[in-house]
Coordinates of C-alpha atoms in Angstrom, one line a residue:
X104 CA -0.1 0.6 0.2
X105 CA 1.2 3.6 -0.2
X106 CA 0.9 6.5 1.9
X107 CA -2.1 7.4 1.2
X108 CA -4.4 3.4 1.8
X109 CA -6.0 3.8 4.5
X110 CA -4.7 1.9 7.5
X111 CA -6.2 -2.5 7.9
X112 CA -9.0 -2.5 9.8
X113 CA -8.4 -3.8 13.2
X114 CA -11.2 -5.4 15.3
X115 CA -10.9 -7.5 18.5
X116 CA -11.6 -10.7 16.9
X117 CA -10.8 -12.3 13.4
X118 CA -12.7 -15.5 13.0
X119 CA -11.6 -17.7 9.9
X120 CA -14.9 -19.4 8.6
X121 CA -18.7 -18.4 8.7
X122 CA -20.4 -21.9 9.5
X123 CA -22.0 -22.9 12.5
X124 CA -19.6 -22.1 15.5
X125 CA -18.2 -18.5 14.1
X126 CA -22.7 -18.6 14.2
X127 CA -23.0 -19.9 17.4
X128 CA -19.2 -17.9 18.3
X129 CA -20.8 -14.4 17.4
X130 CA -24.5 -15.1 19.3
X131 CA -22.6 -16.1 21.7
X132 CA -20.8 -13.3 22.0
X133 CA -24.2 -11.1 22.0
X134 CA -21.8 -7.3 21.5
X135 CA -19.2 -7.8 23.6
X136 CA -15.2 -8.7 22.9
X137 CA -15.2 -6.3 20.4
X138 CA -15.1 -5.0 16.6
X139 CA -15.2 -8.7 15.1
X140 CA -14.8 -9.3 11.4
X141 CA -16.2 -13.1 9.5
X142 CA -14.6 -14.4 7.1
X143 CA -16.1 -16.3 4.4
X144 CA -15.6 -18.5 1.4
X145 CA -18.8 -20.1 0.8
X146 CA -21.8 -20.5 1.7
X147 CA -22.3 -17.7 5.4
X148 CA -24.3 -21.5 7.6
X149 CA -21.4 -23.6 6.3
X150 CA -22.8 -27.3 4.6
X151 CA -25.1 -27.5 7.6
X152 CA -28.8 -25.8 6.6
X153 CA -27.4 -25.6 2.6
X154 CA -25.8 -29.4 2.3
X155 CA -25.2 -31.3 5.7
X156 CA -27.5 -31.7 8.3
X157 CA -30.6 -30.2 7.3
X158 CA -31.4 -31.3 3.0
X159 CA -29.7 -35.0 4.6
X160 CA -33.0 -35.4 7.4
X161 CA -35.5 -33.0 4.2
X162 CA -33.6 -36.4 2.5
X163 CA -34.7 -38.7 4.8
X164 CA -38.2 -38.4 5.6
X165 CA -39.5 -37.6 1.9
X166 CA -38.0 -41.2 1.2
X167 CA -39.7 -42.7 5.0
X168 CA -42.9 -40.7 3.6
X169 CA -43.5 -43.1 -0.4
X170 CA -42.4 -39.7 -1.8
X171 CA -41.4 -39.6 -5.1
X172 CA -37.2 -38.7 -6.4
X173 CA -39.3 -35.5 -7.7
X174 CA -40.7 -34.7 -4.6
X175 CA -37.9 -34.9 -2.7
X176 CA -35.9 -32.6 -4.7
X177 CA -38.6 -29.8 -4.9
X178 CA -38.9 -29.9 -0.3
X179 CA -35.4 -29.8 0.1
X180 CA -35.2 -26.8 -2.1
X181 CA -36.9 -25.0 -0.4
X182 CA -36.2 -26.8 2.6
X183 CA -32.9 -25.3 2.0
X184 CA -33.7 -22.1 0.8
X185 CA -31.9 -23.2 -3.2
X186 CA -29.1 -22.2 -1.4
X187 CA -29.5 -19.2 -0.6
X188 CA -27.3 -17.8 2.9
X189 CA -29.2 -14.0 2.3
X190 CA -30.4 -15.0 5.9
X191 CA -27.6 -15.7 7.2
X192 CA -25.7 -13.1 6.0
X193 CA -27.9 -11.0 7.3
X194 CA -28.5 -12.3 10.7
X195 CA -24.2 -11.5 11.6
X196 CA -24.8 -8.2 10.4
X197 CA -27.6 -7.7 12.5
X198 CA -25.2 -8.4 15.2
X199 CA -22.9 -6.6 14.7
X200 CA -20.8 -9.0 13.3
X201 CA -18.6 -7.2 9.6
X202 CA -18.8 -10.1 6.3
X203 CA -15.8 -10.4 4.0
X204 CA -16.5 -12.9 1.3
X205 CA -13.0 -14.8 -0.3
X206 CA -10.1 -16.7 0.8
X207 CA -8.2 -16.1 3.8
X208 CA -4.7 -16.6 4.1
X209 CA -2.7 -15.6 8.1
X210 CA 0.1 -14.1 7.9
X211 CA 0.9 -14.0 11.7
X212 CA -1.5 -14.8 15.1
X213 CA -3.0 -11.2 14.5
X214 CA -2.7 -10.4 10.1
X215 CA -5.0 -11.8 7.7
X216 CA -5.7 -10.8 4.4
X217 CA -8.8 -11.0 1.4
X218 CA -7.1 -11.0 -2.0
X219 CA -6.0 -7.2 -1.4
X220 CA -8.1 -6.2 2.5
X221 CA -6.0 -6.9 4.5
X222 CA -7.2 -7.5 8.4
X223 CA -6.3 -6.6 12.1
X224 CA -6.8 -8.8 15.1
X225 CA -6.2 -9.4 18.6
X226 CA -7.6 -13.4 18.6
X227 CA -7.7 -15.1 15.4
X228 CA -10.7 -17.1 15.9
X229 CA -9.4 -20.8 12.9
X230 CA -14.0 -22.5 12.5
X231 CA -12.9 -24.2 8.8
X232 CA -14.6 -26.6 9.0
X233 CA -14.0 -29.9 7.3
X234 CA -13.8 -31.1 4.1
X235 CA -14.7 -35.4 2.6
X236 CA -11.5 -37.1 2.9
X237 CA -10.5 -40.0 0.0
X238 CA -8.9 -42.9 0.6
X239 CA -5.8 -43.4 -1.7
X240 CA -7.9 -46.2 -3.2
X241 CA -7.0 -47.0 -7.2
X242 CA -8.9 -44.9 -10.0
X243 CA -11.3 -43.8 -7.3
X244 CA -9.7 -40.0 -8.3
X245 CA -9.8 -40.3 -12.2
X246 CA -13.5 -40.9 -12.4
X247 CA -14.4 -37.6 -12.9
X248 CA -18.5 -36.5 -11.4
X249 CA -19.6 -40.5 -11.7
X250 CA -17.5 -40.1 -7.9
X251 CA -20.2 -37.7 -4.8
X252 CA -19.0 -36.6 -1.6
X253 CA -22.4 -36.3 0.6
X254 CA -23.0 -33.1 -0.7
X255 CA -23.1 -34.2 -4.9
X256 CA -25.8 -36.9 -2.7
X257 CA -27.7 -34.4 -1.1
X258 CA -27.2 -31.4 -4.6
X259 CA -28.3 -34.4 -6.8
X260 CA -30.4 -32.7 -9.0
X261 CA -30.6 -36.9 -11.3
X262 CA -31.4 -39.7 -9.6
X263 CA -29.2 -42.9 -9.9
X264 CA -29.8 -46.0 -10.7
X265 CA -27.2 -47.4 -9.2
X266 CA -25.6 -46.0 -6.3
X267 CA -22.2 -47.5 -5.1
X268 CA -21.4 -46.4 -0.9
X269 CA -18.1 -47.0 0.8
X270 CA -17.9 -46.0 4.1
X271 CA -19.9 -48.3 7.0
X272 CA -21.1 -44.5 9.4
X273 CA -23.2 -42.3 9.9
X274 CA -22.9 -40.3 5.7
X275 CA -22.6 -43.1 4.7
X276 CA -25.7 -45.1 6.2
X277 CA -28.4 -43.1 6.6
X278 CA -27.3 -42.3 2.6
X279 CA -27.5 -46.2 2.1
X280 CA -31.6 -46.3 3.1
X281 CA -32.3 -43.1 1.6
X282 CA -31.9 -43.5 -1.7
X283 CA -32.8 -46.8 -1.5
X284 CA -36.0 -46.1 -0.1
X285 CA -36.0 -44.3 -3.1
X286 CA -36.2 -46.9 -5.9
X287 CA -31.6 -46.7 -6.6
X288 CA -29.9 -49.9 -6.3
X289 CA -27.6 -49.5 -3.4
X290 CA -24.8 -51.0 -2.2
X291 CA -22.9 -51.0 1.2
X292 CA -19.2 -51.8 1.0
X293 CA -17.2 -50.6 4.4
X294 CA -14.5 -53.1 5.7
X295 CA -15.3 -52.9 9.4
X296 CA -17.0 -55.9 10.0
X297 CA -19.9 -54.6 11.4
X298 CA -21.7 -51.8 11.7
X299 CA -21.0 -49.7 15.3
X300 CA -18.4 -51.9 16.5
X301 CA -17.8 -49.9 19.5
X302 CA -21.3 -50.5 21.1
X303 CA -23.6 -53.0 21.8
X304 CA -23.9 -55.9 19.3
X305 CA -27.1 -55.3 18.6
X306 CA -27.4 -51.7 17.6
X307 CA -25.6 -53.2 14.2
X308 CA -27.4 -56.1 13.6
X309 CA -30.6 -53.6 14.0
X310 CA -29.3 -51.6 11.7
X311 CA -28.3 -54.1 9.7
X312 CA -31.7 -56.1 9.5
X313 CA -33.5 -52.6 8.6
X314 CA -30.9 -51.2 5.5
X315 CA -31.1 -54.7 4.1
X316 CA -34.8 -55.1 4.5
X317 CA -34.8 -51.4 2.2
X318 CA -32.9 -53.6 0.0
X319 CA -30.0 -52.1 0.0
X320 CA -26.9 -54.3 -0.2
X321 CA -24.9 -54.7 1.9
X322 CA -20.8 -56.3 2.1
X323 CA -18.7 -56.0 5.7
X324 CA -15.8 -56.7 5.9
X325 CA -14.6 -55.5 2.1
X326 CA -12.8 -53.3 1.2
X327 CA -12.4 -51.6 -3.0
X328 CA -9.4 -53.0 -4.1
X329 CA -9.8 -49.9 -7.4
X330 CA -12.5 -47.4 -9.1
X331 CA -12.0 -47.2 -13.6
X332 CA -14.8 -46.2 -16.2
X333 CA -16.7 -47.0 -18.2
X334 CA -18.6 -45.1 -20.3
X335 CA -21.4 -43.4 -18.0
X336 CA -20.4 -45.9 -15.3
X337 CA -17.6 -47.0 -12.3
X338 CA -16.9 -50.6 -11.8
X339 CA -15.7 -51.5 -8.2
X340 CA -13.3 -53.9 -8.3
X341 CA -13.9 -55.6 -4.6
X342 CA -11.0 -57.4 -2.0
X343 CA -13.3 -60.4 -1.8
X344 CA -13.0 -59.8 -6.0
X345 CA -16.5 -59.6 -7.1
X346 CA -17.1 -56.9 -9.8
X347 CA -20.8 -53.6 -8.3
X348 CA -21.5 -51.5 -11.6
X349 CA -22.8 -48.1 -10.5
X350 CA -24.0 -44.4 -12.0
X351 CA -22.3 -42.8 -9.4
X352 CA -19.4 -44.3 -6.2
X353 CA -20.1 -42.1 -3.3
X354 CA -17.3 -41.9 -1.1
X355 CA -18.3 -41.6 2.4
X356 CA -15.0 -42.6 4.9
X357 CA -15.0 -39.6 6.8
X358 CA -13.7 -35.6 7.0
X359 CA -10.7 -34.0 7.9
X360 CA -10.1 -30.5 9.6
X361 CA -9.9 -28.2 6.2
X362 CA -6.4 -26.3 7.2
X363 CA -5.4 -26.5 4.1
X364 CA -4.2 -23.1 1.9
X365 CA -4.5 -21.7 5.6
X366 CA -1.7 -20.3 5.6
X367 CA -0.5 -22.5 8.9
X368 CA 2.8 -22.4 8.8
X369 CA 3.6 -19.2 9.8
X370 CA 2.0 -20.1 12.7
X371 CA 4.5 -23.0 12.8
X372 CA 1.1 -25.0 12.9
X373 CA 1.6 -28.7 10.3
X374 CA -1.9 -28.4 8.3
X375 CA -1.5 -31.9 7.6
X376 CA -2.2 -32.8 11.2
X377 CA -5.1 -32.4 13.7
X378 CA -4.7 -28.9 15.3
X379 CA -3.0 -28.5 19.3
X380 CA -6.0 -27.5 20.9
X381 CA -6.5 -27.7 24.2
X382 CA -9.6 -28.4 25.9
X383 CA -10.1 -24.6 26.6
X384 CA -10.1 -24.1 23.0
X385 CA -7.0 -22.8 22.4
X386 CA -4.6 -24.2 19.7
X387 CA -0.8 -24.1 21.2
X388 CA 0.9 -21.5 18.9
X389 CA 1.9 -18.0 19.6
X390 CA -0.3 -15.3 19.6
X391 CA -4.3 -15.4 20.6
X392 CA -5.3 -17.5 18.2
X393 CA -8.1 -20.1 19.1
X394 CA -10.3 -22.4 16.6
X395 CA -14.5 -24.2 17.7
X396 CA -16.1 -27.0 15.6
X397 CA -14.6 -29.6 13.2
X398 CA -12.0 -27.8 12.2
X399 CA -11.4 -28.0 16.2
X400 CA -10.5 -31.5 16.1
X401 CA -13.2 -32.8 19.0
X402 CA -15.9 -34.4 17.5
X403 CA -17.7 -33.3 13.9
X404 CA -21.5 -32.8 14.8
X405 CA -23.7 -28.6 14.5
X406 CA -24.8 -28.7 18.3
X407 CA -20.5 -29.4 19.4
X408 CA -19.9 -26.4 17.1
X409 CA -22.3 -24.1 19.0
X410 CA -21.7 -25.3 21.8
X411 CA -18.1 -24.0 21.2
X412 CA -19.6 -21.0 20.2
X413 CA -20.7 -20.4 23.8
X414 CA -17.5 -21.4 24.8
X415 CA -14.9 -19.4 23.2
X416 CA -17.5 -16.6 23.3
X417 CA -16.9 -17.2 27.5
X418 CA -12.7 -17.7 26.8
X419 CA -12.2 -14.5 24.9
X420 CA -15.6 -12.0 26.7
X421 CA -16.4 -14.4 29.9
X422 CA -15.4 -15.4 32.7
X423 CA -13.0 -17.3 31.2
X424 CA -14.9 -20.8 33.2
X425 CA -16.4 -22.2 30.1
X426 CA -14.3 -25.8 28.6
X427 CA -15.4 -27.4 25.3
X428 CA -15.4 -30.4 27.7
X429 CA -18.4 -29.7 29.9
X430 CA -21.0 -30.9 29.2
X431 CA -21.4 -34.6 27.4
X432 CA -21.5 -35.1 24.0
X433 CA -24.2 -36.4 22.6
X434 CA -24.6 -37.8 18.8
X435 CA -27.7 -39.1 16.0
X436 CA -27.8 -40.7 13.5
X437 CA -31.0 -40.6 11.3
X438 CA -31.4 -44.3 10.5
X439 CA -34.8 -45.6 11.1
X440 CA -34.7 -47.4 13.1
X441 CA -32.1 -44.1 15.0
X442 CA -29.2 -44.7 17.2
X443 CA -27.5 -42.4 19.4
X444 CA -24.7 -41.9 21.6
X445 CA -24.8 -40.2 25.1
X446 CA -20.5 -40.1 26.2
X447 CA -18.2 -42.5 26.3
X448 CA -18.7 -46.1 23.4
X449 CA -18.7 -49.3 25.4
X450 CA -15.5 -49.6 24.3
X451 CA -14.7 -47.4 26.1
X452 CA -15.8 -47.9 29.4
X453 CA -15.6 -51.7 29.5
X454 CA -12.8 -52.0 31.2
X455 CA -13.8 -49.5 33.9
X456 CA -14.3 -52.0 37.1
X457 CA -16.0 -48.4 38.4
X458 CA -18.9 -49.2 35.3
X459 CA -22.0 -51.4 35.5
X460 CA -23.5 -51.6 32.5
X461 CA -27.3 -52.4 32.1
X462 CA -29.0 -53.6 28.6
X463 CA -32.7 -54.1 27.2
X464 CA -35.2 -54.5 24.9
X465 CA -37.5 -52.1 22.6
X466 CA -40.2 -55.2 22.0
X467 CA -41.2 -55.3 25.9
X468 CA -42.8 -52.0 25.8
X469 CA -46.0 -51.2 25.3
X470 CA -46.4 -49.5 23.9
X471 CA -43.9 -51.5 21.1
X472 CA -46.4 -53.5 19.8
X473 CA -49.6 -51.2 20.3
X474 CA -47.2 -48.9 16.9
X475 CA -45.3 -51.5 15.6
X476 CA -42.7 -50.3 16.5
X477 CA -40.1 -53.0 15.8
X478 CA -36.5 -54.3 17.5
X479 CA -34.9 -51.6 19.5
X480 CA -32.2 -52.0 22.2
X481 CA -31.0 -49.3 25.0
X482 CA -27.8 -49.6 27.1
X483 CA -26.7 -47.7 30.2
X484 CA -24.4 -46.6 32.3
X485 CA -23.2 -45.8 35.7
X486 CA -20.3 -44.9 38.0
X487 CA -20.3 -47.3 40.5
X488 CA -17.9 -44.7 42.5
X489 CA -20.8 -41.7 41.6
X490 CA -23.7 -43.6 41.6
X491 CA -24.5 -41.1 38.4
X492 CA -25.2 -42.1 35.3
X493 CA -21.9 -41.7 32.4
X494 CA -23.6 -42.9 29.1
X495 CA -25.6 -44.5 27.3
X496 CA -26.7 -45.3 23.7
X497 CA -28.9 -47.7 21.7
X498 CA -31.5 -48.3 18.5
X499 CA -34.5 -47.6 18.4
X500 CA -37.5 -46.0 16.3
X501 CA -38.2 -42.4 18.8
X502 CA -35.0 -43.1 20.4
X503 CA -33.4 -39.5 18.6
X504 CA -35.8 -38.1 21.1
X505 CA -35.2 -40.7 23.8
X506 CA -31.4 -38.9 24.3
X507 CA -31.9 -35.9 26.0
X508 CA -33.2 -37.3 28.4
X509 CA -30.7 -38.8 29.6
X510 CA -27.7 -36.0 28.5
X511 CA -29.9 -34.3 31.4
X512 CA -29.2 -37.6 33.6
X513 CA -25.3 -37.5 32.4
X514 CA -24.7 -33.1 33.3
X515 CA -27.3 -33.2 35.7
X516 CA -25.3 -35.8 37.8
X517 CA -28.8 -37.0 38.7
X518 CA -28.5 -40.0 41.7
X519 CA -29.3 -43.1 39.7
X520 CA -31.5 -43.8 43.2
X521 CA -33.4 -40.6 42.5
X522 CA -33.8 -41.4 37.8
X523 CA -34.7 -44.4 39.2
X524 CA -37.9 -43.9 41.3
X525 CA -39.1 -41.6 38.3
X526 CA -42.3 -41.7 37.2
X527 CA -42.6 -42.8 33.3
X528 CA -45.7 -42.0 31.9
X529 CA -47.5 -45.7 29.9
X530 CA -47.6 -46.0 27.6
X531 CA -44.9 -44.4 26.1
X532 CA -40.7 -45.5 25.0
X533 CA -39.7 -43.6 27.7
X534 CA -41.0 -45.9 29.6
X535 CA -37.6 -47.9 28.6
X536 CA -35.7 -45.1 30.9
X537 CA -37.6 -46.7 34.0
X538 CA -36.3 -50.3 32.9
X539 CA -33.2 -48.4 33.0
X540 CA -32.8 -46.4 35.9
X541 CA -34.3 -49.9 38.0
X542 CA -31.4 -51.8 36.8
X543 CA -29.3 -49.3 37.5
X544 CA -30.1 -49.0 41.1
X545 CA -29.9 -52.9 41.9
X546 CA -26.8 -53.2 39.6
X547 CA -24.6 -50.4 41.9
X548 CA -26.6 -52.1 45.5
X549 CA -25.5 -55.1 45.1
X550 CA -22.0 -53.4 44.3
X551 CA -22.6 -51.8 47.3
X552 CA -23.5 -54.4 49.3
X553 CA -21.1 -57.3 48.1
X554 CA -17.6 -53.9 49.6
X555 CA -19.0 -53.8 53.0

């Protein structure tokens, strides 16, 4: 810049990325912390409202209602506001933030360049989200538009006749079931032997029964060797010697933090490695640098990103008492039936002698009979030393709403003996909580008798 150029604007906080985490952060700041600039190279609001959470749930719902592909696409477009982020941008402005559109480049912990604009800040916040991982499968990178990510699948205008899904995680199973219910021939290939391997074995079995009933061909414990293009279709060779033809190949093997091209090297950080982020969300590097949302490497959920936003607002403009781990993390998989997890998995706690588990079947409930809810399984864990619930997971229709009671039980540290006395209305799915809490109370009492 020459001597007549205006000085670069100075902000209290510059946020790189305008997705859910950034929006929650600006909301939680509520005007505190000085001037805030949010830099976004794509859509304000990030992926969730446009190409992830919202369209996928709309997609799943329409498929469950027997609607056609064209009906699904029309309603999906309405749900995502036709990919228009105007309202999200307007909300940031209404809350006092300055929106800068473009790709950010970090020069140091206090300086960011966006095109020809230079911004200075006291605090730098990384909120750049995550991106799909492309596994090193021979030929996969060369099949062009035949290769889909979840974004491609959730913005597609034409329904594929045959779809091969690589990956049996959350995204893979949700989209496999939705496409199958809409009439696409779906093959799901997963190198894991079973779904949700770290949870109660019944969870994986029940979801596989449901997927198969919807027409999904499951190939668990099988990998993809190579992919080749043959005209308008892909030829996929599997590790067991089988070959599958598909109109589209959906890659759903996971996501990684989006850090490439930001200039993090100037902060002494390796963009190829996870960011060193503490429970206070501070990045271990020179200066006042923070990370929230997917890029922080603590989970990839919108509600977790929102939590990060609130925690960081407290760190920068509050009492600095909040931490990323000060509440239990919960998540849902919106297959039919849905799956939920609250806290640590069964595999993580299985060898802990202080933890006791109990499991109960949905089919035993009167409401499961009247409403033909099918199979389900609830597993709940309590800690002997505290007498409180510490984790839970399960699968079953309406369990995605049941999860809230378990979140409150864990975060509220409610004694199991109190939970066991609580009244569960009859006949509801929530009665299964009464069974679980009662069994846990008995198990904890027996343990206390044995050790006294």
